[in-house]
PDB file of C-alpha atoms and ligand atoms in Angstrom:
ATOM      1  CA  MET A   1      44.311  -3.131 -32.435  1.00 64.00           C
ATOM      2  CA  SER A   2      44.430  -6.811 -33.581  1.00 94.00           C
ATOM      3  CA  THR A   3      43.606  -8.039 -36.824  1.00 97.00           C
ATOM      4  CA  ILE A   4      41.136 -10.664 -37.608  1.00 98.00           C
ATOM      5  CA  VAL A   5      40.805 -11.266 -41.234  1.00 98.00           C
ATOM      6  CA  GLU A   6      43.750 -10.199 -43.192  1.00 98.00           C
ATOM      7  CA  MET A   7      43.362 -10.617 -47.188  1.00 98.00           C
ATOM      8  CA  THR A   8      46.406 -10.010 -49.280  1.00 98.00           C
ATOM      9  CA  GLY A   9      46.332 -10.177 -53.305  1.00 98.00           C
ATOM     10  CA  VAL A  10      43.134 -12.817 -53.330  1.00 98.00           C
ATOM     11  CA  ASN A  11      42.468 -14.218 -56.807  1.00 98.00           C
ATOM     12  CA  LYS A  12      39.641 -16.555 -57.119  1.00 98.00           C
ATOM     13  CA  PHE A  13      38.340 -18.265 -59.955  1.00 98.00           C
ATOM     14  CA  TYR A  14      35.606 -20.452 -61.275  1.00 96.00           C
ATOM     15  CA  GLY A  15      37.076 -22.179 -63.985  1.00 93.00           C
ATOM     16  CA  SER A  16      38.390 -19.355 -66.285  1.00 94.00           C
ATOM     17  CA  LEU A  17      36.127 -16.706 -64.640  1.00 97.00           C
ATOM     18  CA  GLN A  18      37.820 -14.806 -62.335  1.00 98.00           C
ATOM     19  CA  VAL A  19      35.755 -13.407 -59.568  1.00 98.00           C
ATOM     20  CA  LEU A  20      38.018 -11.802 -56.861  1.00 98.00           C
ATOM     21  CA  LYS A  21      40.903  -9.703 -58.387  1.00 98.00           C
ATOM     22  CA  ASP A  22      43.577  -8.756 -56.230  1.00 98.00           C
ATOM     23  CA  VAL A  23      41.443  -8.007 -53.012  1.00 98.00           C
ATOM     24  CA  ASP A  24      43.547  -6.439 -50.188  1.00 98.00           C
ATOM     25  CA  LEU A  25      41.563  -6.103 -47.198  1.00 98.00           C
ATOM     26  CA  SER A  26      41.535  -6.192 -43.068  1.00 98.00           C
ATOM     27  CA  VAL A  27      39.187  -6.396 -40.312  1.00 98.00           C
ATOM     28  CA  GLU A  28      40.188  -5.416 -37.173  1.00 98.00           C
ATOM     29  CA  LYS A  29      39.042  -6.525 -33.636  1.00 98.00           C
ATOM     30  CA  GLY A  30      35.883  -4.931 -33.088  1.00 98.00           C
ATOM     31  CA  GLU A  31      35.495  -3.406 -36.669  1.00 98.00           C
ATOM     32  CA  VAL A  32      31.971  -3.629 -38.545  1.00 98.00           C
ATOM     33  CA  MET A  33      32.934  -3.759 -42.347  1.00 98.00           C
ATOM     34  CA  VAL A  34      30.084  -3.804 -44.528  1.00 98.00           C
ATOM     35  CA  VAL A  35      30.406  -4.610 -48.069  1.00 98.00           C
ATOM     36  CA  ILE A  36      28.314  -3.207 -50.935  1.00 98.00           C
ATOM     37  CA  GLY A  37      28.291  -3.290 -54.563  1.00 98.00           C
ATOM     38  CA  PRO A  38      26.145  -4.431 -57.670  1.00 97.00           C
ATOM     39  CA  SER A  39      24.699  -7.715 -57.831  1.00 97.00           C
ATOM     40  CA  GLY A  40      27.368 -10.715 -59.190  1.00 98.00           C
ATOM     41  CA  SER A  41      30.065  -8.394 -58.106  1.00 98.00           C
ATOM     42  CA  GLY A  42      31.641 -10.880 -55.701  1.00 98.00           C
ATOM     43  CA  LYS A  43      30.248  -9.781 -52.505  1.00 98.00           C
ATOM     44  CA  SER A  44      29.214 -13.105 -51.096  1.00 98.00           C
ATOM     45  CA  THR A  45      32.405 -14.922 -52.426  1.00 98.00           C
ATOM     46  CA  LEU A  46      34.392 -12.381 -50.755  1.00 98.00           C
ATOM     47  CA  ILE A  47      32.835 -13.359 -47.432  1.00 98.00           C
ATOM     48  CA  ARG A  48      32.547 -17.135 -47.970  1.00 98.00           C
ATOM     49  CA  CYS A  49      36.371 -17.093 -48.510  1.00 98.00           C
ATOM     50  CA  VAL A  50      36.905 -15.778 -44.983  1.00 98.00           C
ATOM     51  CA  ASN A  51      35.188 -19.103 -43.194  1.00 96.00           C
ATOM     52  CA  GLY A  52      36.186 -21.189 -46.568  1.00 96.00           C
ATOM     53  CA  LEU A  53      33.055 -21.758 -48.260  1.00 96.00           C
ATOM     54  CA  GLU A  54      34.511 -20.744 -51.089  1.00 97.00           C
ATOM     55  CA  VAL A  55      38.315 -21.533 -52.052  1.00 96.00           C
ATOM     56  CA  TYR A  56      40.641 -19.278 -53.496  1.00 97.00           C
ATOM     57  CA  GLN A  57      43.871 -19.995 -55.648  1.00 97.00           C
ATOM     58  CA  GLN A  58      46.035 -17.053 -54.986  1.00 97.00           C
ATOM     59  CA  GLY A  59      47.173 -14.734 -52.560  1.00 98.00           C
ATOM     60  CA  GLU A  60      46.885 -15.082 -48.699  1.00 98.00           C
ATOM     61  CA  ILE A  61      43.911 -15.118 -46.217  1.00 98.00           C
ATOM     62  CA  THR A  62      44.799 -15.262 -42.684  1.00 98.00           C
ATOM     63  CA  VAL A  63      41.478 -15.490 -40.125  1.00 98.00           C
ATOM     64  CA  ASP A  64      42.073 -15.307 -36.423  1.00 95.00           C
ATOM     65  CA  GLY A  65      45.808 -15.915 -37.230  1.00 94.00           C
ATOM     66  CA  TYR A  66      45.540 -19.218 -39.242  1.00 95.00           C
ATOM     67  CA  GLN A  67      46.228 -19.190 -42.789  1.00 95.00           C
ATOM     68  CA  MET A  68      43.461 -20.304 -44.688  1.00 96.00           C
ATOM     69  CA  PRO A  69      44.500 -22.972 -47.076  1.00 95.00           C
ATOM     70  CA  ARG A  70      44.210 -22.270 -51.023  1.00 95.00           C
ATOM     71  CA  GLU A  71      42.598 -24.803 -52.952  1.00 93.00           C
ATOM     72  CA  GLU A  72      45.701 -26.692 -53.796  1.00 90.00           C
ATOM     73  CA  ASP A  73      46.453 -26.968 -50.013  1.00 89.00           C
ATOM     74  CA  ARG A  74      43.053 -28.217 -48.993  1.00 87.00           C
ATOM     75  CA  LYS A  75      43.955 -31.636 -50.196  1.00 80.00           C
ATOM     76  CA  ILE A  76      47.504 -31.671 -48.433  1.00 79.00           C
ATOM     77  CA  GLY A  77      46.589 -31.060 -44.748  1.00 78.00           C
ATOM     78  CA  GLY A  78      44.825 -27.899 -44.977  1.00 81.00           C
ATOM     79  CA  GLU A  79      41.800 -29.151 -43.275  1.00 85.00           C
ATOM     80  CA  LYS A  80      43.505 -28.248 -39.497  1.00 89.00           C
ATOM     81  CA  GLU A  81      43.300 -24.546 -40.157  1.00 91.00           C
ATOM     82  CA  LEU A  82      40.308 -24.623 -42.046  1.00 94.00           C
ATOM     83  CA  ALA A  83      38.436 -26.557 -39.003  1.00 92.00           C
ATOM     84  CA  ALA A  84      40.297 -23.996 -36.308  1.00 93.00           C
ATOM     85  CA  ILE A  85      39.052 -21.095 -38.294  1.00 95.00           C
ATOM     86  CA  ARG A  86      35.638 -22.023 -38.739  1.00 94.00           C
ATOM     87  CA  LYS A  87      35.408 -22.503 -34.909  1.00 92.00           C
ATOM     88  CA  GLY A  88      35.705 -18.718 -34.796  1.00 95.00           C
ATOM     89  CA  VAL A  89      33.683 -17.626 -37.516  1.00 98.00           C
ATOM     90  CA  GLY A  90      29.946 -17.463 -37.178  1.00 98.00           C
ATOM     91  CA  MET A  91      27.704 -17.081 -40.640  1.00 98.00           C
ATOM     92  CA  VAL A  92      24.512 -15.800 -41.474  1.00 98.00           C
ATOM     93  CA  PHE A  93      23.133 -16.379 -44.656  1.00 97.00           C
ATOM     94  CA  GLN A  94      20.163 -15.126 -46.566  1.00 97.00           C
ATOM     95  CA  GLN A  95      17.806 -17.910 -46.403  1.00 96.00           C
ATOM     96  CA  PHE A  96      18.264 -18.551 -42.468  1.00 94.00           C
ATOM     97  CA  ASN A  97      18.954 -22.214 -43.232  1.00 94.00           C
ATOM     98  CA  LEU A  98      17.820 -23.892 -39.872  1.00 98.00           C
ATOM     99  CA  PHE A  99      17.459 -27.515 -39.508  1.00 97.00           C
ATOM    100  CA  PRO A 100      13.566 -27.729 -40.223  1.00 97.00           C
ATOM    101  CA  HIS A 101      13.030 -30.686 -38.327  1.00 98.00           C
ATOM    102  CA  LYS A 102      14.877 -29.512 -34.935  1.00 98.00           C
ATOM    103  CA  THR A 103      13.178 -27.071 -32.566  1.00 98.00           C
ATOM    104  CA  VAL A 104      14.718 -23.747 -31.845  1.00 98.00           C
ATOM    105  CA  LEU A 105      16.355 -24.973 -28.884  1.00 98.00           C
ATOM    106  CA  GLU A 106      18.052 -28.097 -30.499  1.00 98.00           C
ATOM    107  CA  ASN A 107      18.966 -25.540 -33.660  1.00 98.00           C
ATOM    108  CA  ILE A 108      21.051 -23.511 -31.162  1.00 98.00           C
ATOM    109  CA  SER A 109      22.223 -26.181 -28.746  1.00 98.00           C
ATOM    110  CA  LEU A 110      23.212 -28.885 -31.456  1.00 97.00           C
ATOM    111  CA  ALA A 111      26.645 -27.638 -32.496  1.00 96.00           C
ATOM    112  CA  PRO A 112      28.159 -26.590 -29.213  1.00 97.00           C
ATOM    113  CA  MET A 113      27.231 -30.258 -27.854  1.00 97.00           C
ATOM    114  CA  ARG A 114      28.684 -31.624 -30.700  1.00 95.00           C
ATOM    115  CA  VAL A 115      31.649 -29.207 -31.725  1.00 92.00           C
ATOM    116  CA  ARG A 116      32.394 -27.513 -28.402  1.00 92.00           C
ATOM    117  CA  ARG A 117      31.644 -30.672 -26.398  1.00 95.00           C
ATOM    118  CA  LYS A 118      29.256 -28.848 -23.917  1.00 97.00           C
ATOM    119  CA  SER A 119      27.013 -30.907 -21.861  1.00 98.00           C
ATOM    120  CA  LYS A 120      22.976 -30.681 -22.910  1.00 98.00           C
ATOM    121  CA  ALA A 121      22.268 -28.835 -19.747  1.00 98.00           C
ATOM    122  CA  GLU A 122      24.937 -25.970 -20.572  1.00 98.00           C
ATOM    123  CA  ALA A 123      24.367 -25.822 -24.250  1.00 98.00           C
ATOM    124  CA  GLU A 124      20.373 -25.706 -23.467  1.00 98.00           C
ATOM    125  CA  ALA A 125      21.024 -23.025 -20.661  1.00 98.00           C
ATOM    126  CA  ASN A 126      23.126 -20.919 -23.098  1.00 98.00           C
ATOM    127  CA  ALA A 127      20.851 -21.137 -26.104  1.00 98.00           C
ATOM    128  CA  LEU A 128      18.094 -20.271 -23.744  1.00 98.00           C
ATOM    129  CA  ARG A 129      19.935 -16.812 -22.760  1.00 98.00           C
ATOM    130  CA  LEU A 130      20.564 -16.290 -26.557  1.00 98.00           C
ATOM    131  CA  LEU A 131      17.408 -16.521 -27.497  1.00 98.00           C
ATOM    132  CA  ASP A 132      16.357 -14.131 -24.722  1.00 97.00           C
ATOM    133  CA  ARG A 133      18.819 -11.707 -26.315  1.00 97.00           C
ATOM    134  CA  VAL A 134      17.127 -11.805 -29.562  1.00 97.00           C
ATOM    135  CA  GLY A 135      14.012 -11.438 -27.995  1.00 97.00           C
ATOM    136  CA  LEU A 136      12.430 -15.218 -28.690  1.00 98.00           C
ATOM    137  CA  LYS A 137      13.035 -16.954 -25.552  1.00 97.00           C
ATOM    138  CA  ALA A 138       9.203 -17.971 -25.352  1.00 98.00           C
ATOM    139  CA  HIS A 139       9.648 -19.918 -29.022  1.00 98.00           C
ATOM    140  CA  ALA A 140      12.145 -22.233 -28.097  1.00 98.00           C
ATOM    141  CA  ALA A 141      10.076 -25.310 -28.233  1.00 98.00           C
ATOM    142  CA  LYS A 142       8.812 -24.437 -31.773  1.00 98.00           C
ATOM    143  CA  TYR A 143       9.962 -25.604 -35.362  1.00 98.00           C
ATOM    144  CA  PRO A 144      11.401 -22.977 -37.452  1.00 98.00           C
ATOM    145  CA  ALA A 145       8.152 -23.317 -39.906  1.00 98.00           C
ATOM    146  CA  GLN A 146       6.069 -21.813 -36.646  1.00 98.00           C
ATOM    147  CA  LEU A 147       7.976 -18.454 -37.045  1.00 98.00           C
ATOM    148  CA  SER A 148       7.912 -15.673 -39.234  1.00 97.00           C
ATOM    149  CA  GLY A 149      11.198 -15.105 -41.490  1.00 97.00           C
ATOM    150  CA  GLY A 150      12.362 -11.969 -39.387  1.00 98.00           C
ATOM    151  CA  GLN A 151      12.018 -14.799 -36.399  1.00 98.00           C
ATOM    152  CA  GLN A 152      14.160 -17.565 -38.140  1.00 98.00           C
ATOM    153  CA  GLN A 153      16.800 -15.123 -38.946  1.00 98.00           C
ATOM    154  CA  ARG A 154      17.017 -14.024 -35.429  1.00 98.00           C
ATOM    155  CA  VAL A 155      16.990 -17.553 -34.204  1.00 98.00           C
ATOM    156  CA  ALA A 156      20.382 -18.288 -36.760  1.00 98.00           C
ATOM    157  CA  ILE A 157      21.844 -15.258 -35.028  1.00 98.00           C
ATOM    158  CA  ALA A 158      21.549 -16.925 -31.976  1.00 98.00           C
ATOM    159  CA  ARG A 159      22.575 -19.923 -33.551  1.00 98.00           C
ATOM    160  CA  ALA A 160      25.952 -18.662 -34.820  1.00 98.00           C
ATOM    161  CA  LEU A 161      26.822 -17.120 -31.475  1.00 98.00           C
ATOM    162  CA  ALA A 162      26.274 -19.923 -29.451  1.00 98.00           C
ATOM    163  CA  MET A 163      29.554 -21.305 -30.862  1.00 97.00           C
ATOM    164  CA  GLU A 164      31.295 -18.357 -29.629  1.00 96.00           C
ATOM    165  CA  PRO A 165      32.544 -16.660 -32.668  1.00 97.00           C
ATOM    166  CA  HIS A 166      35.466 -14.005 -32.742  1.00 97.00           C
ATOM    167  CA  ILE A 167      33.964 -12.591 -36.180  1.00 98.00           C
ATOM    168  CA  MET A 168      30.382 -12.683 -37.572  1.00 98.00           C
ATOM    169  CA  LEU A 169      29.782 -12.834 -41.343  1.00 98.00           C
ATOM    170  CA  PHE A 170      26.383 -11.730 -42.491  1.00 98.00           C
ATOM    171  CA  ASP A 171      25.649 -12.362 -46.464  1.00 98.00           C
ATOM    172  CA  GLU A 172      22.342 -10.525 -47.113  1.00 98.00           C
ATOM    173  CA  PRO A 173      20.611 -11.521 -43.783  1.00 98.00           C
ATOM    174  CA  THR A 174      17.434  -9.290 -44.532  1.00 98.00           C
ATOM    175  CA  SER A 175      17.219  -9.651 -48.179  1.00 97.00           C
ATOM    176  CA  ALA A 176      14.654 -12.552 -48.083  1.00 97.00           C
ATOM    177  CA  LEU A 177      12.694 -11.029 -45.427  1.00 97.00           C
ATOM    178  CA  ASP A 178       9.074  -8.801 -45.641  1.00 96.00           C
ATOM    179  CA  PRO A 179       9.632  -5.449 -45.456  1.00 96.00           C
ATOM    180  CA  GLU A 180       8.063  -5.407 -42.114  1.00 96.00           C
ATOM    181  CA  MET A 181      10.675  -7.656 -40.515  1.00 97.00           C
ATOM    182  CA  VAL A 182      13.965  -6.333 -41.656  1.00 97.00           C
ATOM    183  CA  GLY A 183      14.172  -3.791 -38.822  1.00 97.00           C
ATOM    184  CA  GLU A 184      13.867  -6.365 -36.098  1.00 97.00           C
ATOM    185  CA  VAL A 185      16.918  -8.234 -37.611  1.00 98.00           C
ATOM    186  CA  LEU A 186      18.966  -5.012 -38.021  1.00 98.00           C
ATOM    187  CA  ASP A 187      18.116  -4.243 -34.384  1.00 98.00           C
ATOM    188  CA  VAL A 188      19.862  -7.677 -33.444  1.00 98.00           C
ATOM    189  CA  MET A 189      22.984  -6.773 -35.412  1.00 98.00           C
ATOM    190  CA  ARG A 190      23.319  -3.129 -34.295  1.00 98.00           C
ATOM    191  CA  GLU A 191      23.195  -4.556 -30.741  1.00 97.00           C
ATOM    192  CA  LEU A 192      25.847  -6.936 -31.586  1.00 98.00           C
ATOM    193  CA  ALA A 193      27.661  -4.123 -33.143  1.00 98.00           C
ATOM    194  CA  ALA A 194      27.120  -1.954 -29.821  1.00 97.00           C
ATOM    195  CA  GLU A 195      28.489  -4.658 -27.947  1.00 97.00           C
ATOM    196  CA  GLY A 196      31.826  -4.894 -30.151  1.00 97.00           C
ATOM    197  CA  MET A 197      31.463  -8.129 -32.193  1.00 98.00           C
ATOM    198  CA  THR A 198      33.872  -7.978 -35.257  1.00 98.00           C
ATOM    199  CA  MET A 199      31.253  -8.545 -38.260  1.00 98.00           C
ATOM    200  CA  MET A 200      31.515  -8.389 -41.880  1.00 98.00           C
ATOM    201  CA  ILE A 201      28.036  -7.821 -43.253  1.00 98.00           C
ATOM    202  CA  VAL A 202      27.007  -7.709 -47.041  1.00 98.00           C
ATOM    203  CA  THR A 203      23.661  -5.651 -47.186  1.00 98.00           C
ATOM    204  CA  HIS A 204      21.363  -3.439 -49.575  1.00 96.00           C
ATOM    205  CA  GLU A 205      20.323  -1.416 -46.494  1.00 97.00           C
ATOM    206  CA  MET A 206      22.188   1.530 -47.131  1.00 96.00           C
ATOM    207  CA  GLY A 207      20.925   3.368 -44.092  1.00 96.00           C
ATOM    208  CA  PHE A 208      22.059   0.451 -41.746  1.00 98.00           C
ATOM    209  CA  ALA A 209      25.326   0.846 -43.390  1.00 98.00           C
ATOM    210  CA  ARG A 210      26.011   4.111 -43.062  1.00 97.00           C
ATOM    211  CA  GLU A 211      24.672   4.106 -39.086  1.00 97.00           C
ATOM    212  CA  VAL A 212      26.435   0.847 -38.201  1.00 98.00           C
ATOM    213  CA  ALA A 213      29.662   0.709 -40.216  1.00 98.00           C
ATOM    214  CA  ASP A 214      33.194   1.783 -39.325  1.00 98.00           C
ATOM    215  CA  ARG A 215      34.565   1.196 -43.006  1.00 98.00           C
ATOM    216  CA  VAL A 216      32.441   0.228 -46.347  1.00 98.00           C
ATOM    217  CA  VAL A 217      33.919  -1.643 -48.848  1.00 98.00           C
ATOM    218  CA  TYR A 218      32.909  -1.009 -52.604  1.00 98.00           C
ATOM    219  CA  ILE A 219      33.443  -3.967 -54.874  1.00 98.00           C
ATOM    220  CA  ASP A 220      32.713  -4.182 -58.573  1.00 98.00           C
ATOM    221  CA  GLN A 221      33.321  -7.113 -60.613  1.00 98.00           C
ATOM    222  CA  GLY A 222      35.643  -8.659 -58.174  1.00 98.00           C
ATOM    223  CA  ALA A 223      37.837  -5.717 -57.216  1.00 98.00           C
ATOM    224  CA  ILE A 224      37.903  -3.654 -54.363  1.00 98.00           C
ATOM    225  CA  LEU A 225      37.339   0.051 -55.716  1.00 98.00           C
ATOM    226  CA  GLU A 226      36.946   1.710 -52.789  1.00 97.00           C
ATOM    227  CA  VAL A 227      37.429   1.468 -48.929  1.00 98.00           C
ATOM    228  CA  ALA A 228      36.336   4.228 -46.741  1.00 98.00           C
ATOM    229  CA  LYS A 229      34.299   5.459 -43.603  1.00 98.00           C
ATOM    230  CA  PRO A 230      30.664   5.663 -44.388  1.00 98.00           C
ATOM    231  CA  ALA A 231      30.425   9.242 -44.580  1.00 97.00           C
ATOM    232  CA  GLN A 232      33.242   9.265 -47.079  1.00 97.00           C
ATOM    233  CA  ILE A 233      31.671   6.581 -49.688  1.00 97.00           C
ATOM    234  CA  PHE A 234      27.894   8.125 -49.051  1.00 97.00           C
ATOM    235  CA  ASP A 235      28.631  11.515 -49.252  1.00 96.00           C
ATOM    236  CA  ALA A 236      32.010  12.066 -51.683  1.00 96.00           C
ATOM    237  CA  PRO A 237      32.518   8.545 -53.097  1.00 96.00           C
ATOM    238  CA  GLN A 238      36.059   8.840 -54.910  1.00 96.00           C
ATOM    239  CA  ASN A 239      35.469   6.441 -57.308  1.00 96.00           C
ATOM    240  CA  GLU A 240      32.973   6.749 -60.450  1.00 97.00           C
ATOM    241  CA  ARG A 241      31.725   3.490 -60.383  1.00 97.00           C
ATOM    242  CA  THR A 242      30.972   3.629 -56.513  1.00 97.00           C
ATOM    243  CA  ARG A 243      29.050   7.187 -57.517  1.00 97.00           C
ATOM    244  CA  THR A 244      27.232   5.255 -60.134  1.00 96.00           C
ATOM    245  CA  PHE A 245      26.228   2.429 -58.129  1.00 97.00           C
ATOM    246  CA  LEU A 246      24.938   4.447 -55.277  1.00 96.00           C
ATOM    247  CA  SER A 247      22.830   6.858 -57.231  1.00 95.00           C
ATOM    248  CA  ARG A 248      21.008   4.060 -58.468  1.00 94.00           C
ATOM    249  CA  VAL A 249      20.650   2.474 -55.079  1.00 92.00           C
ATOM    250  CA  LEU A 250      19.937   5.516 -53.024  1.00 85.00           C
TER     251      LEU A 250
HETATM  252  P1  ADP B   1      27.269 -11.273 -55.224  1.00 65.17           P
HETATM  253  O1  ADP B   1      27.282 -11.818 -54.097  1.00 65.17           O
HETATM  254  O2  ADP B   1      28.088  -9.423 -55.351  1.00 65.17           O
HETATM  255  O3  ADP B   1      25.980 -11.296 -56.102  1.00 65.17           O
HETATM  256  P2  ADP B   1      28.800 -13.611 -56.006  1.00 65.17           P
HETATM  257  O4  ADP B   1      29.886 -13.590 -55.337  1.00 65.17           O
HETATM  258  O5  ADP B   1      27.735 -14.591 -55.663  1.00 65.17           O
HETATM  259  O6  ADP B   1      28.154 -12.124 -56.253  1.00 65.17           O
HETATM  260  O7  ADP B   1      29.451 -13.897 -57.559  1.00 65.17           O
HETATM  261  C1  ADP B   1      30.430 -13.260 -57.977  1.00 65.17           C
HETATM  262  C2  ADP B   1      30.458 -13.792 -59.440  1.00 65.17           C
HETATM  263  O8  ADP B   1      30.942 -15.295 -59.469  1.00 65.17           O
HETATM  264  C3  ADP B   1      29.507 -13.787 -60.654  1.00 65.17           C
HETATM  265  O9  ADP B   1      29.578 -13.585 -61.710  1.00 65.17           O
HETATM  266  C4  ADP B   1      28.469 -15.209 -60.379  1.00 65.17           C
HETATM  267  O10 ADP B   1      27.781 -15.674 -61.361  1.00 65.17           O
HETATM  268  C5  ADP B   1      29.827 -16.058 -60.167  1.00 65.17           C
HETATM  269  N1  ADP B   1      29.585 -17.304 -59.594  1.00 65.17           N
HETATM  270  C6  ADP B   1      29.187 -17.204 -58.150  1.00 65.17           C
HETATM  271  N2  ADP B   1      29.031 -18.765 -57.871  1.00 65.17           N
HETATM  272  C7  ADP B   1      29.537 -19.326 -58.643  1.00 65.17           C
HETATM  273  C8  ADP B   1      29.736 -20.800 -59.026  1.00 65.17           C
HETATM  274  N3  ADP B   1      29.261 -21.775 -58.115  1.00 65.17           N
HETATM  275  N4  ADP B   1      30.010 -21.391 -60.338  1.00 65.17           N
HETATM  276  C9  ADP B   1      30.255 -20.418 -60.987  1.00 65.17           C
HETATM  277  N5  ADP B   1      30.228 -18.741 -60.880  1.00 65.17           N
HETATM  278  C10 ADP B   1      29.691 -18.310 -59.865  1.00 65.17           C
HETATM  279 MG1   MG B   2      25.446 -12.369 -52.969  1.00 65.17          MG
END
């Protein structure tokens, strides 16, 4: 197997507050890694470091074989690596972040045209194919506000996929949704996992995590306390704090 993400001794600070502590973590090609932990434990920070939305100060992060520049390197030529990494990393946020004044089709086809230099015809044909895949082909001409939250999130997934990412990052993709819409988004993610997409997913959907994850990471106060297969984490957690956390959420 080849490694897509490798984090070694990663430390990240906001001023004097340390939010990632000596993080070692690797994600293999085709692996689904689910990140769980209490609010404020550093889950978002961890996955945002993988596409450079957050800077880190110490340690090493490699993605797709490129070294993610540390904060100090961002100013001195790290932009090329950062751009190369971002091309291969798709991200889906809790708040779908679609462009409100663009149609669904435009939301999906714009970046492939601008960044990947695809023709409009090719980008739109690919967007329609992706919309079909997430069950929304009939909504191509609509604007985001005309869609439900679950539909908007599926568009956001299609938009990320349009860039042909090597890994997809999801930061609580269903947390902003009404309960009845959670399932349709998890279904799309399930399919992606089954197709072999490499994924890092922050979620509170423990049933989904148990079913889809190859490995689950438990993070607490910025430190990874446990990484294991879902059956191990959920049925026989080794760490006291993992146990306490799970007893509250399960
Ligand atoms: P989680 O996603 O697990 O809820 P976060 O990664 O968002 O946790 O946050 C980890 C810690 O970093 C928290 O203590 C949070 O308050 C702090 N934090 C997050 N973003 C910032 C920021 N922009 N400036 C200062 N502190 C932040
Ligand atoms: Mg978060």
